[in-house]
Coordinates of C-alpha atoms and ligand atoms in Angstrom, one line a residue:
X13 CA -0.2 0.0 -0.2
X14 CA 1.1 3.4 -1.4
X15 CA 0.4 6.3 1.4
X16 CA -0.8 9.0 -0.4
X17 CA -0.3 12.7 1.2
X18 CA -2.1 15.3 -0.6
X19 CA -1.0 19.0 0.3
X20 CA -3.2 21.3 2.0
X21 CA -3.4 25.2 0.3
X22 CA -1.4 27.7 2.1
X23 CA -2.4 29.0 5.3
X24 CA -1.4 31.8 8.2
X25 CA -2.4 29.5 11.3
X26 CA -1.9 31.3 14.3
X27 CA -1.3 30.1 17.7
X28 CA -2.5 31.7 20.8
X29 CA -0.6 30.6 23.4
X30 CA 2.0 29.2 21.2
X31 CA 3.8 29.2 24.3
X32 CA 1.6 26.8 26.4
X33 CA 2.4 23.3 27.2
X34 CA -0.2 22.3 24.8
X35 CA 1.4 23.9 21.7
X36 CA 5.0 22.8 22.7
X37 CA 3.6 19.2 23.4
X38 CA 1.5 18.6 20.9
X39 CA 0.5 21.2 17.9
X40 CA 4.4 22.1 17.4
X41 CA 5.6 18.8 16.6
X42 CA 2.3 17.9 15.1
X43 CA 2.5 20.6 12.4
X44 CA 6.5 19.8 12.0
X45 CA 5.7 16.4 11.1
X46 CA 2.8 17.2 8.3
X47 CA 5.9 19.5 7.1
X48 CA 8.1 16.9 7.2
X49 CA 5.4 14.7 5.2
X50 CA 5.4 17.0 2.5
X51 CA 1.3 18.3 3.3
X52 CA 2.2 21.6 4.6
X53 CA 3.4 23.7 1.5
X54 CA 6.2 25.7 1.8
X55 CA 4.7 29.2 2.2
X56 CA 2.7 28.5 5.0
X57 CA 3.0 30.0 8.3
X58 CA 2.9 29.5 12.0
X59 CA 2.5 32.6 13.8
X60 CA 2.7 31.9 17.8
X61 CA 1.0 34.4 20.0
X62 CA 1.4 34.5 23.3
X63 CA 1.9 36.6 26.7
X64 CA 5.7 35.8 26.8
X65 CA 8.8 38.0 25.9
X66 CA 9.9 36.6 22.7
X67 CA 11.3 37.7 19.3
X68 CA 11.0 35.1 16.3
X69 CA 14.2 34.0 17.1
X70 CA 14.0 33.3 20.3
X71 CA 10.4 31.2 19.8
X72 CA 12.0 29.0 17.0
X73 CA 15.0 28.1 19.5
X74 CA 11.3 27.5 22.1
X75 CA 10.0 25.1 19.3
X76 CA 13.4 23.1 18.3
X77 CA 13.3 22.6 21.3
X78 CA 10.1 21.7 21.8
X79 CA 10.6 19.0 18.7
X80 CA 13.5 17.7 20.4
X81 CA 11.6 17.1 23.6
X82 CA 8.7 15.6 22.3
X83 CA 8.7 15.5 19.0
X84 CA 9.8 11.1 19.0
X85 CA 12.3 9.0 16.9
X86 CA 10.4 9.9 13.8
X87 CA 11.0 13.7 14.2
X88 CA 14.8 13.1 14.9
X89 CA 15.6 12.2 11.5
X90 CA 13.6 14.4 9.3
X91 CA 16.3 16.8 7.7
X92 CA 14.0 20.0 7.1
X93 CA 14.3 21.4 10.8
X94 CA 15.3 24.6 10.0
X95 CA 13.3 25.2 6.9
X96 CA 10.3 24.5 9.3
X97 CA 11.6 26.9 11.7
X98 CA 12.0 29.6 8.7
X99 CA 7.8 29.4 8.6
X100 CA 7.7 30.2 12.2
X101 CA 6.9 34.0 13.6
X102 CA 6.2 35.1 16.9
X103 CA 4.1 38.1 18.5
X104 CA 3.9 39.1 22.0
X105 CA -0.3 39.5 22.3
X106 CA -2.5 40.0 25.6
X107 CA -5.9 38.4 24.8
X108 CA -7.9 40.8 27.3
X109 CA -5.5 44.1 26.3
X110 CA -4.5 46.1 22.8
X111 CA -0.8 45.1 23.1
X112 CA 0.7 42.8 19.7
X113 CA -2.8 43.3 17.5
X114 CA -2.2 45.7 15.5
X115 CA 0.9 44.0 14.3
X116 CA -0.8 40.7 14.3
X117 CA -3.3 42.4 11.9
X118 CA 0.0 43.8 10.1
X119 CA 1.5 40.5 9.4
X120 CA -1.5 38.2 8.1
X121 CA -2.1 37.6 4.4
X122 CA -5.5 37.8 3.5
X123 CA -5.1 35.6 0.1
X124 CA -4.7 32.5 2.0
X125 CA -6.1 30.2 4.6
X126 CA -6.3 31.7 8.3
X127 CA -6.9 29.6 11.3
X128 CA -6.6 30.8 15.0
X129 CA -5.9 28.5 17.3
X130 CA -7.4 29.0 20.8
X131 CA -4.5 27.0 22.6
X132 CA -5.1 28.9 25.7
X133 CA -8.1 28.5 29.3
X134 CA -11.8 28.9 28.2
X135 CA -11.5 32.0 30.1
X136 CA -10.3 33.9 27.3
X137 CA -11.9 32.5 24.2
X138 CA -14.3 35.3 24.0
X139 CA -12.1 37.4 24.1
X140 CA -10.0 36.5 21.2
X141 CA -13.4 36.0 19.4
X142 CA -13.9 39.3 19.9
X143 CA -10.9 41.0 19.4
X144 CA -10.0 39.6 16.0
X145 CA -13.2 41.2 14.5
X146 CA -12.9 44.0 16.0
X147 CA -9.8 44.2 14.8
X148 CA -10.5 43.2 11.4
X149 CA -8.0 40.6 11.7
X150 CA -10.5 37.2 11.1
X151 CA -13.0 36.7 7.8
X152 CA -15.6 34.8 7.0
X153 CA -13.3 32.9 5.6
X154 CA -11.2 32.4 8.6
X155 CA -11.6 29.5 11.0
X156 CA -11.0 29.4 14.9
X157 CA -10.1 26.2 16.9
X158 CA -11.0 25.8 20.4
X159 CA -9.7 22.8 23.4
X160 CA -11.1 21.3 26.0
X161 CA -12.5 21.8 28.7
X162 CA -15.6 23.4 26.6
X163 CA -17.6 24.5 29.9
X164 CA -17.8 23.0 32.8
X165 CA -21.4 22.4 32.7
X166 CA -24.7 23.4 30.7
X167 CA -24.5 26.8 31.4
X168 CA -21.0 27.6 31.3
X169 CA -20.8 25.3 27.6
X170 CA -23.7 27.7 26.5
X171 CA -21.9 30.8 27.6
X172 CA -19.2 29.8 25.8
X173 CA -20.9 28.8 23.2
X174 CA -22.7 32.6 22.9
X175 CA -19.2 33.8 23.1
X176 CA -18.2 32.6 20.0
X177 CA -21.5 32.8 18.3
X178 CA -21.6 36.2 18.7
X179 CA -18.3 36.6 16.8
X180 CA -18.6 33.7 14.3
X181 CA -20.8 31.2 12.4
X182 CA -20.8 28.0 13.4
X183 CA -19.5 26.6 10.3
X184 CA -16.3 28.3 11.3
X185 CA -15.9 27.2 14.6
X186 CA -13.8 23.6 15.4
X187 CA -13.9 22.0 18.5
X188 CA -11.6 20.1 19.0
X189 CA -11.3 16.4 20.8
X190 CA -8.5 14.6 19.9
X191 CA -10.0 11.6 20.2
X192 CA -11.5 11.5 17.4
X193 CA -8.8 12.3 15.5
X194 CA -7.2 9.3 16.3
X195 CA -6.6 6.3 13.4
X196 CA -8.7 3.5 14.7
X197 CA -12.2 5.8 15.8
X198 CA -11.7 6.7 12.7
X199 CA -11.6 3.4 11.7
X200 CA -14.8 2.4 13.7
X201 CA -16.8 4.0 11.0
X202 CA -15.3 2.6 8.2
X203 CA -15.5 -0.6 9.8
X204 CA -19.0 0.1 10.6
X205 CA -20.0 1.6 7.4
X206 CA -17.4 0.3 4.9
X207 CA -18.4 -3.3 5.0
X208 CA -21.5 -5.5 4.8
X209 CA -20.5 -7.5 7.4
X210 CA -21.1 -6.0 10.3
X211 CA -24.2 -3.4 10.1
X212 CA -26.7 -5.7 9.9
X213 CA -25.3 -7.2 12.9
X214 CA -24.9 -4.2 14.5
X215 CA -28.0 -3.9 17.3
X216 CA -30.1 -5.2 20.2
X217 CA -30.7 -8.6 18.5
X218 CA -26.7 -9.6 18.0
X219 CA -24.9 -7.2 20.5
X220 CA -25.0 -7.9 24.0
X221 CA -23.0 -5.7 25.0
X222 CA -20.7 -2.8 24.8
X223 CA -17.7 -1.7 26.8
X224 CA -15.8 1.4 26.3
X225 CA -12.8 1.6 28.8
X226 CA -9.8 4.4 28.8
X227 CA -7.3 3.1 31.8
X228 CA -4.4 5.3 32.7
X229 CA -2.0 4.1 34.6
X230 CA -0.2 7.4 35.6
X231 CA -2.3 9.3 38.3
X232 CA -2.7 13.5 38.6
X233 CA 0.6 14.5 39.7
X234 CA 1.6 17.8 39.4
X235 CA -2.0 18.6 37.2
X236 CA -3.9 17.6 40.8
X237 CA -5.0 21.4 41.8
X238 CA -6.1 21.5 38.1
X239 CA -7.6 18.6 37.8
X240 CA -9.4 18.9 41.3
X241 CA -11.6 20.9 40.4
X242 CA -13.0 18.5 36.9
X243 CA -12.9 15.1 37.9
X244 CA -13.1 12.2 35.8
X245 CA -16.8 12.8 34.8
X246 CA -15.9 16.6 33.4
X247 CA -12.6 15.5 32.3
X248 CA -13.3 12.4 30.4
X249 CA -16.6 11.1 30.2
X250 CA -18.6 14.2 29.1
X251 CA -16.2 14.4 26.3
X252 CA -14.0 11.7 25.1
X253 CA -16.2 8.3 26.1
X254 CA -19.4 10.5 25.2
X255 CA -17.7 10.7 21.2
X256 CA -17.2 7.7 21.1
X257 CA -20.3 5.9 23.0
X258 CA -21.5 8.2 20.0
X259 CA -20.0 6.6 16.9
X260 CA -20.5 2.8 17.8
X261 CA -24.5 4.0 18.5
X262 CA -25.0 6.2 15.7
X263 CA -27.5 5.4 12.8
X264 CA -25.7 5.4 9.3
X265 CA -25.3 9.1 8.1
X266 CA -26.4 10.0 4.6
X267 CA -22.8 10.7 3.7
X268 CA -19.3 11.2 5.1
X269 CA -20.3 14.6 5.7
X270 CA -20.0 17.4 8.8
X271 CA -23.7 17.9 9.3
X272 CA -24.7 14.2 8.5
X273 CA -22.6 12.7 11.0
X274 CA -23.1 15.3 13.6
X275 CA -26.9 15.3 13.4
X276 CA -26.4 11.2 14.1
X277 CA -24.4 11.9 17.1
X278 CA -26.6 14.1 18.4
X279 CA -29.7 12.3 18.2
X280 CA -27.8 9.4 20.4
X281 CA -26.8 11.6 23.6
X282 CA -30.2 13.2 23.2
X283 CA -31.7 9.7 23.6
X284 CA -29.3 8.6 26.4
X285 CA -31.4 7.7 29.6
X286 CA -31.0 9.5 33.3
X287 CA -28.1 7.6 35.1
X288 CA -29.7 5.6 38.1
X289 CA -27.5 6.4 41.2
X290 CA -27.1 2.3 41.7
X291 CA -25.6 2.5 38.0
X292 CA -22.7 4.5 38.9
X293 CA -19.4 4.0 40.5
X294 CA -16.7 7.1 41.2
X295 CA -13.5 6.1 43.1
X296 CA -10.3 7.7 44.3
X297 CA -6.9 6.5 44.2
X298 CA -5.1 5.3 47.5
X299 CA -1.3 6.1 48.2
X300 CA 0.4 2.8 46.8
X301 CA 3.9 1.8 45.5
X302 CA 3.9 3.8 42.4
X303 CA 3.5 6.9 44.1
X304 CA 0.9 9.2 46.3
X305 CA -2.7 9.3 46.8
X306 CA -5.0 11.4 44.8
X307 CA -5.7 13.1 47.7
X308 CA -2.3 14.4 48.5
X309 CA -1.9 15.0 44.8
X310 CA -4.9 16.7 44.7
X311 CA -2.9 19.0 47.7
X312 CA -6.7 18.7 49.6
X313 CA -6.9 16.0 52.4
X314 CA -10.6 16.1 52.1
X315 CA -11.4 16.5 48.5
X316 CA -14.4 13.7 47.2
X317 CA -13.6 14.4 43.6
X318 CA -13.4 11.4 41.4
X319 CA -10.3 9.8 39.9
X320 CA -12.3 7.0 38.7
X321 CA -15.6 6.7 37.1
X322 CA -17.6 3.0 35.7
X323 CA -21.5 3.7 35.0
X324 CA -23.8 2.1 32.4
X325 CA -26.0 4.1 30.1
X326 CA -28.7 2.8 28.1
X327 CA -29.6 4.4 24.9
X328 CA -33.7 4.9 24.3
X329 CA -34.1 3.8 20.6
X330 CA -35.2 0.5 18.8
X331 CA -31.6 0.0 17.8
X332 CA -30.2 -0.5 21.2
X333 CA -32.7 -1.5 23.4
X334 CA -32.0 -3.4 26.6
X335 CA -27.9 -3.2 25.2
X336 CA -25.9 -1.1 27.8
X337 CA -23.2 0.4 27.0
X338 CA -20.7 0.2 30.0
X339 CA -18.0 3.0 30.7
X340 CA -15.2 3.5 33.1
X341 CA -12.3 5.3 33.1
X342 CA -9.6 5.7 35.8
X343 CA -6.1 7.1 36.5
X344 CA -3.6 5.2 38.3
X345 CA -5.1 1.6 36.7
X346 CA -2.6 -0.9 36.5
X347 CA -1.6 -0.5 33.1
X348 CA -2.6 2.5 30.4
X349 CA -5.0 1.1 27.8
X350 CA -8.2 2.3 26.4
X351 CA -10.3 0.1 24.2
X352 CA -13.8 -0.2 22.7
X353 CA -15.2 -3.8 23.0
X354 CA -18.9 -4.6 21.2
X355 CA -19.6 -7.9 22.9
X356 CA -22.1 -9.7 20.8
X357 CA -24.5 -12.6 22.4
X358 CA -23.9 -16.2 22.7
X359 CA -25.0 -18.7 20.4
X360 CA -28.9 -19.2 20.5
X361 CA -27.7 -23.7 20.3
X362 CA -24.6 -25.4 20.3
X363 CA -24.1 -27.9 18.1
X364 CA -20.9 -29.4 20.2
X365 CA -22.1 -30.2 23.8
X366 CA -19.9 -30.1 26.4
X367 CA -17.0 -29.2 24.5
X368 CA -19.0 -26.2 22.7
X369 CA -18.0 -23.8 25.1
X370 CA -17.9 -21.5 22.0
X371 CA -17.6 -18.0 24.0
X372 CA -18.3 -14.9 22.7
X373 CA -17.8 -13.0 19.2
X374 CA -15.8 -9.7 20.2
X375 CA -14.8 -7.2 18.1
X376 CA -12.2 -5.0 20.0
X377 CA -10.9 -1.9 18.4
X378 CA -7.9 -0.9 20.8
X379 CA -6.8 2.8 20.3
X380 CA -3.8 3.4 22.8
X381 CA -1.5 2.5 23.7
X382 CA -1.5 0.2 20.3
X383 CA -4.3 1.0 17.7
X384 CA -5.5 -1.8 15.9
X385 CA -8.8 -3.7 15.6
X386 CA -9.2 -7.5 16.9
X387 CA -12.3 -9.7 16.3
X388 CA -12.6 -12.8 18.5
X389 CA -14.0 -15.9 16.8
X390 CA -14.4 -19.7 17.6
X391 CA -12.1 -22.1 15.7
X392 CA -11.3 -25.4 15.9
X393 CA -8.1 -26.2 17.8
X394 CA -6.0 -27.7 15.2
X395 CA -4.3 -31.0 15.5
X396 CA -5.4 -34.8 16.8
X397 CA -8.2 -34.6 19.9
X398 CA -11.6 -34.5 18.8
X399 CA -13.5 -31.4 18.0
X400 CA -11.7 -29.0 20.6
X401 CA -12.5 -25.3 20.5
X402 CA -10.5 -22.5 20.5
X403 CA -11.2 -18.4 20.9
X404 CA -8.6 -16.7 18.8
X405 CA -8.1 -13.1 17.9
X406 CA -8.3 -12.1 13.9
X407 CA -5.7 -9.3 14.8
X408 CA -5.1 -6.2 13.1
X409 CA -3.1 -4.5 14.9
X410 CA -1.7 -1.7 12.5
X411 CA 2.0 -1.6 13.2
X412 CA 2.1 -5.0 12.3
X413 CA -0.3 -4.8 9.7
X414 CA 0.4 -1.5 8.0
X415 CA 4.4 -1.3 8.9
X416 CA 5.8 1.8 8.2
X417 CA 2.5 3.2 7.4
X418 CA 1.6 2.8 10.7
X419 CA 4.7 4.1 11.6
X420 CA 3.7 7.7 10.0
X421 CA 0.8 7.8 10.8
X422 CA -0.4 11.5 11.8
X423 CA -0.8 12.0 15.4
X424 CA -4.3 12.7 16.4
X425 CA -3.6 16.5 16.9
X426 CA -2.3 17.2 13.5
X427 CA -4.6 15.9 11.4
X428 CA -7.1 17.7 12.6
X429 CA -5.5 20.9 12.2
X430 CA -5.3 19.6 8.6
X431 CA -8.9 19.1 8.9
X432 CA -9.0 22.4 9.9
X433 CA -7.2 24.0 7.1
X434 CA -9.0 21.7 4.8
X435 CA -12.3 22.7 5.9
X436 CA -13.7 19.9 7.3
X437 CA -16.0 19.6 10.6
X438 CA -16.6 16.4 10.6
X439 CA -14.3 15.2 13.0
X440 CA -15.2 18.0 15.6
X441 CA -18.0 18.6 17.9
X442 CA -20.6 20.8 16.7
X443 CA -22.6 23.4 19.6
X444 CA -25.3 21.4 20.1
X445 CA -23.9 18.1 20.7
X446 CA -21.9 19.8 23.9
X447 CA -24.6 21.4 25.2
X448 CA -26.5 17.8 24.6
X449 CA -23.6 16.1 26.7
X450 CA -23.5 18.4 29.4
X451 CA -27.5 18.2 29.7
X452 CA -26.7 14.6 30.2
X453 CA -23.4 14.7 33.0
X454 CA -25.0 17.6 35.0
X455 CA -27.6 15.7 37.0
X456 CA -25.0 12.9 37.7
X457 CA -22.4 15.5 38.9
X458 CA -25.2 17.3 40.2
X459 CA -26.5 14.1 42.3
X460 CA -23.3 13.4 43.5
X461 CA -22.8 16.7 45.1
X462 CA -26.2 16.8 46.4
X463 CA -26.0 13.3 48.2
X464 CA -22.3 14.4 49.6
X465 CA -21.1 11.2 47.8
X466 CA -17.9 10.2 48.9
X467 CA -16.1 8.2 46.4
X468 CA -14.9 4.7 46.9
X469 CA -10.9 4.0 47.8
X470 CA -8.8 2.2 45.0
X471 CA -5.8 0.3 45.1
X472 CA -3.3 2.3 42.7
X473 CA -2.6 -0.5 40.0
X474 CA -5.5 -2.1 40.4
X475 CA -8.5 -1.9 38.1
X476 CA -10.8 0.1 40.1
X477 CA -13.2 -0.2 42.6
X478 CA -14.5 -3.3 43.2
X479 CA -18.2 -1.7 43.4
X480 CA -16.9 -1.4 39.7
X481 CA -16.2 -5.2 39.2
X482 CA -20.1 -5.2 40.6
X483 CA -21.7 -3.3 38.1
X484 CA -21.2 -6.2 35.6
X485 CA -21.2 -8.8 37.8
X486 CA -24.7 -7.9 38.8
X487 CA -26.0 -8.4 35.4
X488 CA -23.6 -11.6 34.9
X489 CA -21.1 -9.9 32.9
X490 CA -17.4 -9.1 33.8
X491 CA -15.0 -6.0 32.3
X492 CA -12.6 -7.5 30.1
X493 CA -8.7 -6.8 31.7
X494 CA -7.2 -3.7 31.3
X495 CA -4.1 -4.8 29.0
X496 CA -2.1 -2.5 27.4
Ligands
LIG520 P1 -0.1 27.0 29.4 O1 -0.6 27.5 30.7 O2 0.7 25.8 29.6 O3 -0.2 28.0 28.7 C1 -1.3 28.7 28.5 C2 -0.8 29.7 27.0 O4 -1.6 30.8 27.1 C3 0.9 30.3 27.6 O5 1.8 30.5 25.6 C4 0.6 31.7 27.8 O6 1.6 33.3 27.1 C5 -1.0 31.7 27.1 N1 -1.9 33.1 28.0 C6 -2.1 33.3 28.5 N2 -2.8 34.8 29.5 C7 -3.1 35.2 27.9 C8 -3.4 36.1 27.7 N3 -3.9 37.1 28.5 N4 -3.0 36.6 26.3 C9 -2.1 36.0 25.6 N5 -1.6 34.3 25.6 C10 -2.6 34.4 27.2 O7 -1.7 26.3 29.3 P2 -2.2 24.7 28.5 O8 -1.6 23.3 29.0 O9 -1.2 24.1 26.8 O10 -3.1 24.6 28.3 C11 -4.0 25.7 26.9 C12 -5.8 25.2 26.7 O11 -5.8 23.6 26.3 C13 -6.2 24.8 27.9 O12 -7.6 25.4 27.7 C14 -5.8 23.8 28.5 O13 -7.0 23.4 29.3 C15 -6.4 22.8 26.9 N6 -5.6 21.4 27.1 C16 -4.6 21.5 27.5 C17 -3.9 20.0 26.9 C18 -2.4 19.6 27.5 O14 -1.8 18.6 27.5 N7 -1.6 20.6 28.0 C19 -4.4 19.1 26.9 C20 -5.6 19.3 26.3 C21 -6.1 20.6 26.5

């Protein structure tokens, strides 16, 4: 298979917060990779804009260091760094004042695509949007990219949406959820809608249940105080897990087009039933050999914020009636592993008698650390000894199946940034989707607050609190192992 890199049109991309952690860790190394692959044209420019005192030379040094630190091994082999650095400029700017805006206006070219990445706290989104227009920098073709957290509840999400909508049309707003930029997540759509095989089985008649797990082995570490204001429900479930659930559960859109896809995702979120308190588990990690307890890292010995959530979601429509979606996510668990598992029903009748523990077919979409897809099937165990059955995975681990191509596959951020330049919003969240997700999440969080709910402690390095195991045991099911 030959990989095809189609260059995008020339652009000016302004990264507000261009000196920050996200820009250094993800955005700039990602852009360099696209440059090395030939996708970013030579005339394109990246303009860092932040409060730090830098000139363009100082900024280029910062970016070179960031690429060396976070770029990974493929980037170390790319000889194009000096040429890439020449594409970089820097402007010292104040999102809340006048400093830097006239310089930015003079620098932006009006005959190329312009995109503005808001890699700053959400408290600055409205200020940036407003100044981009009042300084007549943005045009009706410009795109703005905003990062999570997109609100901390329905009210704040609506306020944020309104502050952006006052300045930009929804077709110009790109709300990033980097999970949607992952190769396997897109492959999930290719598998569902590009094969005849799965879609006829994709319903309550054949699917027993679905598990969506996003497990991290690290704790909150130095981000403890910041994380403590949100917790796993806001930080992971409302956005990343919800997006994965939508892609699994949505009806086939009539075409692969931004609004057709997002309309179907929205219908799923709106069809979610409220979650009952007994179908919800929240946890907090205790101290262990790997590090201090959550409370210590959060700097608050009494905090009730959760570092773990497990829940049973139900979708009230014909396709999914009676099929639970079990969601779980947590920090300081036994491994870093994220996957979606579609567990099919047992056979209605076994012709193999006592030998016939056929198991269940499971389609597992592995998101990290190794992206790939497996399909567990039953076969006859090879060799003599009668009809013995074995369950084996048909394995499409991308690194093995696609070789160098998988190695060179763009990271989620760079893929999404190129989509912004192309003007393709399919993999970005629409404002109404974000609000609907908060409308479902808010009562869960409010319920915890009202009941003064105390999270269950779980051992660092374990699979989470025992109550989460019980959540599935009660339904005569069990979680899949968290394995890297
Ligand atoms: P950071 O604190 O490291 O960087 C903030 C940047 O904003 C700096 O460049 C700073 O100079 C700039 N800035 C702050 N106030 C400004 C002002 N008044 N005018 C102009 N520039 C100003 O933050 P970060 O970790 O890079 O995160 C940026 C955004 O991305 C946040 O909304 C965060 O929640 C989100 N995010 C970050 C990560 C991550 O991995 N760091 C992941 C997902 C989402």
